[in-house]
mmCIF file with all atom_site columns, C-alpha atoms in Angstrom:
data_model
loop_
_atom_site.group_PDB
_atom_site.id
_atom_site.type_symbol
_atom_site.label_atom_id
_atom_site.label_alt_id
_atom_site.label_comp_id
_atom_site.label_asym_id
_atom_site.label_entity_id
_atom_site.label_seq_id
_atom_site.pdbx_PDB_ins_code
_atom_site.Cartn_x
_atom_site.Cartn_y
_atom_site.Cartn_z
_atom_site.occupancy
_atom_site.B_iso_or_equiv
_atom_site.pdbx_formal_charge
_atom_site.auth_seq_id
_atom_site.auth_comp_id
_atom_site.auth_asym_id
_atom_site.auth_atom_id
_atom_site.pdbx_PDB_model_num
ATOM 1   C CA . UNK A 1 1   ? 79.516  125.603 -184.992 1.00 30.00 ? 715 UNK A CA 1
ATOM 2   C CA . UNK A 1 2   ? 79.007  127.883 -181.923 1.00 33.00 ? 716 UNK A CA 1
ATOM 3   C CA . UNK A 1 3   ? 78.812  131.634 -182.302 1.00 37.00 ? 717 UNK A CA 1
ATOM 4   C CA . UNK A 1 4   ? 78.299  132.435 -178.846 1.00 41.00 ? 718 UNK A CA 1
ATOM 5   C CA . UNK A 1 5   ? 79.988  135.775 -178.027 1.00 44.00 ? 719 UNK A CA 1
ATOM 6   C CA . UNK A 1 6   ? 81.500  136.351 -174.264 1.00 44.00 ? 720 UNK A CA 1
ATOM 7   C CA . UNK A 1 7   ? 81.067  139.823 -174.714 1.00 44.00 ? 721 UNK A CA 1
ATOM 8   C CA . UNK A 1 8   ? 77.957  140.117 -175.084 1.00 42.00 ? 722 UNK A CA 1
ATOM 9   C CA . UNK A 1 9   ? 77.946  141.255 -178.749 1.00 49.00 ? 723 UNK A CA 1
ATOM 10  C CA . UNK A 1 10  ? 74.957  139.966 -181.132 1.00 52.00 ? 724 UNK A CA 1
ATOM 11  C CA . UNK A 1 11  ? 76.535  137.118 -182.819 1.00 53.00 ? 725 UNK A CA 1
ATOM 12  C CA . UNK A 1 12  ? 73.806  138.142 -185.532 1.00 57.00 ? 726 UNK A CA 1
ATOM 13  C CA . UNK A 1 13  ? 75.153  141.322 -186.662 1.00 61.00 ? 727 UNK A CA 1
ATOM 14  C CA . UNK A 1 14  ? 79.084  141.244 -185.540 1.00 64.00 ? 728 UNK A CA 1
ATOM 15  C CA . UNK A 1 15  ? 81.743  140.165 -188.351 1.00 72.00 ? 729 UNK A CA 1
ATOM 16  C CA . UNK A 1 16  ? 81.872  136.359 -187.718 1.00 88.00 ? 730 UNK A CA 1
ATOM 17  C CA . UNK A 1 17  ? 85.204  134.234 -187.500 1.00 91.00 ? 731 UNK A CA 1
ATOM 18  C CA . UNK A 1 18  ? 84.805  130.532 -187.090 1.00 94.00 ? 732 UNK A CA 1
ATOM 19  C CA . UNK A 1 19  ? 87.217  127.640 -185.998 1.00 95.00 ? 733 UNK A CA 1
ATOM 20  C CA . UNK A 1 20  ? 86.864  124.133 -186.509 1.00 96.00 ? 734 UNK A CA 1
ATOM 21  C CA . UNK A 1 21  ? 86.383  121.140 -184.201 1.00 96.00 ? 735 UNK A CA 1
ATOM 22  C CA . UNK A 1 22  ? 89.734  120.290 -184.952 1.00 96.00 ? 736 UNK A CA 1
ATOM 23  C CA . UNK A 1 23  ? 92.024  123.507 -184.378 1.00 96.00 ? 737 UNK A CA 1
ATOM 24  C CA . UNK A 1 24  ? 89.397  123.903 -181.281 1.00 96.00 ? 738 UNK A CA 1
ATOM 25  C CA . UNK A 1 25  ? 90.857  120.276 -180.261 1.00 95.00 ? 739 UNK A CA 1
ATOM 26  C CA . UNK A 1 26  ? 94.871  121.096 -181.365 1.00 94.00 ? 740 UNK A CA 1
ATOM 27  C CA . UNK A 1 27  ? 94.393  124.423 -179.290 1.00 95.00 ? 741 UNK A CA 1
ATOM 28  C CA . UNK A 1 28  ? 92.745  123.227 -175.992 1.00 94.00 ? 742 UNK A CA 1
ATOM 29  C CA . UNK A 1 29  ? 95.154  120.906 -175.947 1.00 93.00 ? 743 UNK A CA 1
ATOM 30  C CA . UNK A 1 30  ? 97.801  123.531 -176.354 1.00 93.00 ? 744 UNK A CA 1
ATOM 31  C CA . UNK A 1 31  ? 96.249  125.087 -173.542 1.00 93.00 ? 745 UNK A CA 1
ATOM 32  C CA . UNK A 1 32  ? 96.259  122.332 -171.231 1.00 92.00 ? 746 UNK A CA 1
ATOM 33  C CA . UNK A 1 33  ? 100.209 121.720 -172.303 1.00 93.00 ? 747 UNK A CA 1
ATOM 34  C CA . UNK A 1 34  ? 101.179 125.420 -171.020 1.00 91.00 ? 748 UNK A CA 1
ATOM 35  C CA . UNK A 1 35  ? 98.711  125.117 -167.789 1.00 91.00 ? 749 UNK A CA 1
ATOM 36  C CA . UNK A 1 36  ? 96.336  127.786 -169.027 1.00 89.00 ? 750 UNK A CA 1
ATOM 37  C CA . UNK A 1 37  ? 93.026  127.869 -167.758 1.00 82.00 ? 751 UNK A CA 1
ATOM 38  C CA . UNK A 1 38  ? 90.268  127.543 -170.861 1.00 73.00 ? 752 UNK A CA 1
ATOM 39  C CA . UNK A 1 39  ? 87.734  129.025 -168.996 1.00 83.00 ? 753 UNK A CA 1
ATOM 40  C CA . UNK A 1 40  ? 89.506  132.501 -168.733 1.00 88.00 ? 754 UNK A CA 1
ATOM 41  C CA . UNK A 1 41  ? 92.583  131.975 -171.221 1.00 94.00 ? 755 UNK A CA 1
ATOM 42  C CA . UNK A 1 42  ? 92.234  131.603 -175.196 1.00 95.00 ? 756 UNK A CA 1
ATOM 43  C CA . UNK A 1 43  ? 93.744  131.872 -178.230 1.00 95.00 ? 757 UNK A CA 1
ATOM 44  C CA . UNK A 1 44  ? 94.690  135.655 -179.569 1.00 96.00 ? 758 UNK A CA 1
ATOM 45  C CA . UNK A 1 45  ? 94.166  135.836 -183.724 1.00 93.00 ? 759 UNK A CA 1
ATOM 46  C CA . UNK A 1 46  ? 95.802  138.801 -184.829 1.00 94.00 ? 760 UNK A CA 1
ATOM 47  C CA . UNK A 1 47  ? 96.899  140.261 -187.937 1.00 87.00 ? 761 UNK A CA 1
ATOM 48  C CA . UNK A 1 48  ? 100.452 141.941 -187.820 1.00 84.00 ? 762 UNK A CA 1
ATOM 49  C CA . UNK A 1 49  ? 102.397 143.509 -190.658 1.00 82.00 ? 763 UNK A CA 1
ATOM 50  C CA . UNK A 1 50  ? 104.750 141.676 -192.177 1.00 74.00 ? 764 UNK A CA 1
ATOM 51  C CA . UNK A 1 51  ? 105.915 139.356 -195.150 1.00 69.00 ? 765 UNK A CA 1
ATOM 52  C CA . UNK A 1 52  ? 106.340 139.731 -198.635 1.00 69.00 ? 766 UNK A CA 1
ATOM 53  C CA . UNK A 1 53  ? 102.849 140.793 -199.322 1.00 66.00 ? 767 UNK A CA 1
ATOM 54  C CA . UNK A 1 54  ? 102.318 142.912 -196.709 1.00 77.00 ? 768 UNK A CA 1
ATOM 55  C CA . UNK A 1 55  ? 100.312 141.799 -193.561 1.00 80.00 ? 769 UNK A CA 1
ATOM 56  C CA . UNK A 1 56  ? 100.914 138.238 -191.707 1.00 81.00 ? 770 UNK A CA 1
ATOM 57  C CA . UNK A 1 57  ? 98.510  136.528 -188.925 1.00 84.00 ? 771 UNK A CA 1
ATOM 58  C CA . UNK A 1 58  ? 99.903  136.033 -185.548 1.00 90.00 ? 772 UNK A CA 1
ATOM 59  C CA . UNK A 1 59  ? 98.395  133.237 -182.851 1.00 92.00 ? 773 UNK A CA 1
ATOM 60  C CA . UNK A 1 60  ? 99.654  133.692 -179.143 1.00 95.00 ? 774 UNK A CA 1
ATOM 61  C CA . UNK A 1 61  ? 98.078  131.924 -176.057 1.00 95.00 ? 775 UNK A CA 1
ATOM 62  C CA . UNK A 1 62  ? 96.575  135.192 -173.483 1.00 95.00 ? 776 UNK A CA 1
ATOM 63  C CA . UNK A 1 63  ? 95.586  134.295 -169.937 1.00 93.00 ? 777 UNK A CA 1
ATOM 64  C CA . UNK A 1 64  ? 92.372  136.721 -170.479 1.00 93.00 ? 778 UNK A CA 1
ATOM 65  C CA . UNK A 1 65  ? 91.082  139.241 -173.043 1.00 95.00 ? 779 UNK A CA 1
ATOM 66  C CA . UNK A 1 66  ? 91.456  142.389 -173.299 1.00 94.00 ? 780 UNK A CA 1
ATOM 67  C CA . UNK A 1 67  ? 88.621  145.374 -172.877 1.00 94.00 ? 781 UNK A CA 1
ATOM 68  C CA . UNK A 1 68  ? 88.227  146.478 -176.752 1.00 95.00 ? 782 UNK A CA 1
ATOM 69  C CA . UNK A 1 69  ? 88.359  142.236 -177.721 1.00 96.00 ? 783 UNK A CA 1
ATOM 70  C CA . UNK A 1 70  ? 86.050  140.377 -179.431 1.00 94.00 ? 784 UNK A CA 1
ATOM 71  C CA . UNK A 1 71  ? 85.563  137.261 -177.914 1.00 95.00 ? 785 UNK A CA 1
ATOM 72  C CA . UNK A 1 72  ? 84.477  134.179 -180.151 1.00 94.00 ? 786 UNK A CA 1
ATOM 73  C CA . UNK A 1 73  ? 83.422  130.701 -178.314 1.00 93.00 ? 787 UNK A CA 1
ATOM 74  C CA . UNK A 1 74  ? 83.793  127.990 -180.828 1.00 94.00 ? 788 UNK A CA 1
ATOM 75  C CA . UNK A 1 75  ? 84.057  123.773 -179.742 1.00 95.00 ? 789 UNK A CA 1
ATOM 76  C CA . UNK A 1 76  ? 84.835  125.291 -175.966 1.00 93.00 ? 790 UNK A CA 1
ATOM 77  C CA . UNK A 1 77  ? 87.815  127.402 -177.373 1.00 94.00 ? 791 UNK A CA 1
ATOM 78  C CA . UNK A 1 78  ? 87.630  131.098 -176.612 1.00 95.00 ? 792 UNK A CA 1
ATOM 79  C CA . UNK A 1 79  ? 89.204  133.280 -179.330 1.00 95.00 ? 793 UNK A CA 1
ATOM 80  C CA . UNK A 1 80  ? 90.633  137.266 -178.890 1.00 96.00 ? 794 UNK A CA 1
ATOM 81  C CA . UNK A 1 81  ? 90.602  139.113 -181.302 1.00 95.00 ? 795 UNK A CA 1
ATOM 82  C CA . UNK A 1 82  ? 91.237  142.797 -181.613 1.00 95.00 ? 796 UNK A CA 1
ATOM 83  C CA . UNK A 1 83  ? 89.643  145.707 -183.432 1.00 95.00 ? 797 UNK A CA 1
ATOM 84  C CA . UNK A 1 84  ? 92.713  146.636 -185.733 1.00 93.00 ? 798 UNK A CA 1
ATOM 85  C CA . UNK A 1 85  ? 92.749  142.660 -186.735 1.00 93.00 ? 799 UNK A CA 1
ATOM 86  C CA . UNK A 1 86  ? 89.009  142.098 -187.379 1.00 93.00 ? 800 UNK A CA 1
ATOM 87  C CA . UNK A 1 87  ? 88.480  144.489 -189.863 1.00 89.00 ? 801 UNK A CA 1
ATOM 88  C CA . UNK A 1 88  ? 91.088  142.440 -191.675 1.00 87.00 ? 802 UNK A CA 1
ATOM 89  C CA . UNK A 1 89  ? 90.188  138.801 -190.806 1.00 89.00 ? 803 UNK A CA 1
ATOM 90  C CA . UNK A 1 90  ? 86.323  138.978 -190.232 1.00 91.00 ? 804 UNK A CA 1
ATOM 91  C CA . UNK A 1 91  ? 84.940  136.007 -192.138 1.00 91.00 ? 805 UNK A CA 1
ATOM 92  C CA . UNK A 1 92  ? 87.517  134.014 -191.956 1.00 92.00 ? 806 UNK A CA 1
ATOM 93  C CA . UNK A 1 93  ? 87.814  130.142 -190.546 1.00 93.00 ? 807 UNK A CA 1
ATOM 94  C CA . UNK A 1 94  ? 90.380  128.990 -188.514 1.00 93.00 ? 808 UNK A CA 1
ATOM 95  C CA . UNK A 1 95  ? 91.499  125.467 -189.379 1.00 93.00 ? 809 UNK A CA 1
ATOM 96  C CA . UNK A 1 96  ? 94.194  122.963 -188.757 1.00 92.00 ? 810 UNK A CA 1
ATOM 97  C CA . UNK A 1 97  ? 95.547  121.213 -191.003 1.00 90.00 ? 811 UNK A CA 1
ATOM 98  C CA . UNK A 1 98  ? 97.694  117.561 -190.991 1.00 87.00 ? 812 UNK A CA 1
ATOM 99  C CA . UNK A 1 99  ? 99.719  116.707 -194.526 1.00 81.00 ? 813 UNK A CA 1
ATOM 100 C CA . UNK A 1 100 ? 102.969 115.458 -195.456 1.00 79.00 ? 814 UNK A CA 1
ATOM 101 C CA . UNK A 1 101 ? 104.423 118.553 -195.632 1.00 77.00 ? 815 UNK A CA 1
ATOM 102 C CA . UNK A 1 102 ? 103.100 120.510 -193.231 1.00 77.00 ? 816 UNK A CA 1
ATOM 103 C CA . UNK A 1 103 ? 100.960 119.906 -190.080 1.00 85.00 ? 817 UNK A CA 1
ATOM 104 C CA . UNK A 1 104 ? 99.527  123.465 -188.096 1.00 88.00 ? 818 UNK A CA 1
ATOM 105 C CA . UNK A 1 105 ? 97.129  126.209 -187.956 1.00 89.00 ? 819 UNK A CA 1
ATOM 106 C CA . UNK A 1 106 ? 95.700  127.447 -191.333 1.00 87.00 ? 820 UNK A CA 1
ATOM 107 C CA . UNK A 1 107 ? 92.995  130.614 -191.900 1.00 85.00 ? 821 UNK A CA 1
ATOM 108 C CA . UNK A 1 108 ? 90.939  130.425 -194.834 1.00 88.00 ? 822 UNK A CA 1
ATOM 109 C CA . UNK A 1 109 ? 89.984  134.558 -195.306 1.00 84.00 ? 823 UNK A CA 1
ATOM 110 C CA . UNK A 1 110 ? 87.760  135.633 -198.064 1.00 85.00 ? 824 UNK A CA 1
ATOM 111 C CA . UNK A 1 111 ? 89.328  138.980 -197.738 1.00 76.00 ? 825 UNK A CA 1
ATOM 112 C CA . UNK A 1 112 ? 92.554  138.348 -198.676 1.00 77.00 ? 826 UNK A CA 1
ATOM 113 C CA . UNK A 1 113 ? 93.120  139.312 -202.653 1.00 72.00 ? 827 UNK A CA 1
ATOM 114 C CA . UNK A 1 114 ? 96.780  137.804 -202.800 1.00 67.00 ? 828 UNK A CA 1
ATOM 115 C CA . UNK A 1 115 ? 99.346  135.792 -200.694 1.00 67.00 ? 829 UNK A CA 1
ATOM 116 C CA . UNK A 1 116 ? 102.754 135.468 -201.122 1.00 66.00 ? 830 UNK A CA 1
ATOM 117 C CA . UNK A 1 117 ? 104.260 132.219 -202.566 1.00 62.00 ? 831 UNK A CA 1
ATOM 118 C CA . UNK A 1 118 ? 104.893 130.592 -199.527 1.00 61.00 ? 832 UNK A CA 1
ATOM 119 C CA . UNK A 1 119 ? 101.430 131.184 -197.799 1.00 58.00 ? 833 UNK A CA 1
ATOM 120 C CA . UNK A 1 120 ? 102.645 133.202 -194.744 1.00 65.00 ? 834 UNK A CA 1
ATOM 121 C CA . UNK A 1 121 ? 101.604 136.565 -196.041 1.00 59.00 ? 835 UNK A CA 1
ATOM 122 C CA . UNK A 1 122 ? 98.949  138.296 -197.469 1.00 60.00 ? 836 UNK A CA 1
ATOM 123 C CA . UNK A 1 123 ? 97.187  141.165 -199.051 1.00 56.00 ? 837 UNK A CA 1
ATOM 124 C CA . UNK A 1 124 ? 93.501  142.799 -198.657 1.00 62.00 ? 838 UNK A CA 1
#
């Protein structure tokens, strides 16, 4: 996986979030649906609070980044992500998943310490 930052961070020493091949694929082509540019637009990870346990993550499509963003390039997917969020989500992997039951976006963070029962909330 690429860890090629945008911003100019070193991807050696900045907290590290990595996406698949697979939600890279889903989202370009999310991207292309909605007419978005991928060389300027992306995909905005964000934690928000929320749920029964507490704190929720939030995906949004953003024509550009902005100033305080960390900027992750992963499988030609570039992915915003604020200060306030990162301290929450650094580590994680962004994934998509296809089942029977449900088909979408999943992140796999080693911070979290609990989730509600239904997966769409968490604690750190």
């Amino acid at each position: 996986m690429s860890t090629d930052s945008v911003d100019g961070g070193d991807a050696e020493t900045r907290p590290q979030i990595e996406i698949t091949e697979d939600a890279a694929d889903q989202a370009r082509s999310l991207l292309e649906r909605e007419g978005l540019d991928d060389g300027d637009a992306g995909l905005r990870l964000f934690v928000q609070q929320g749920g029964c346990a507490g704190l929720s993550y939030g995906m949004r499509f953003d024509d550009e980044p902005d100033d305080e963003d960390t900027i992750y390039e992963h499988h030609g997917l570039r992915v915003f992500v604020d200060p306030a969020s990162l301290k929450y989500i650094e580590g994680s992997i962004l994934d998509y998943e296809h089942g029977l039951q449900a088909e979408g976006f999943h992140v796999e963070n080693p911070n979290v310490v609990s989730e509600c029962g239904c997966g769409e909330s968490f604690r750190t």
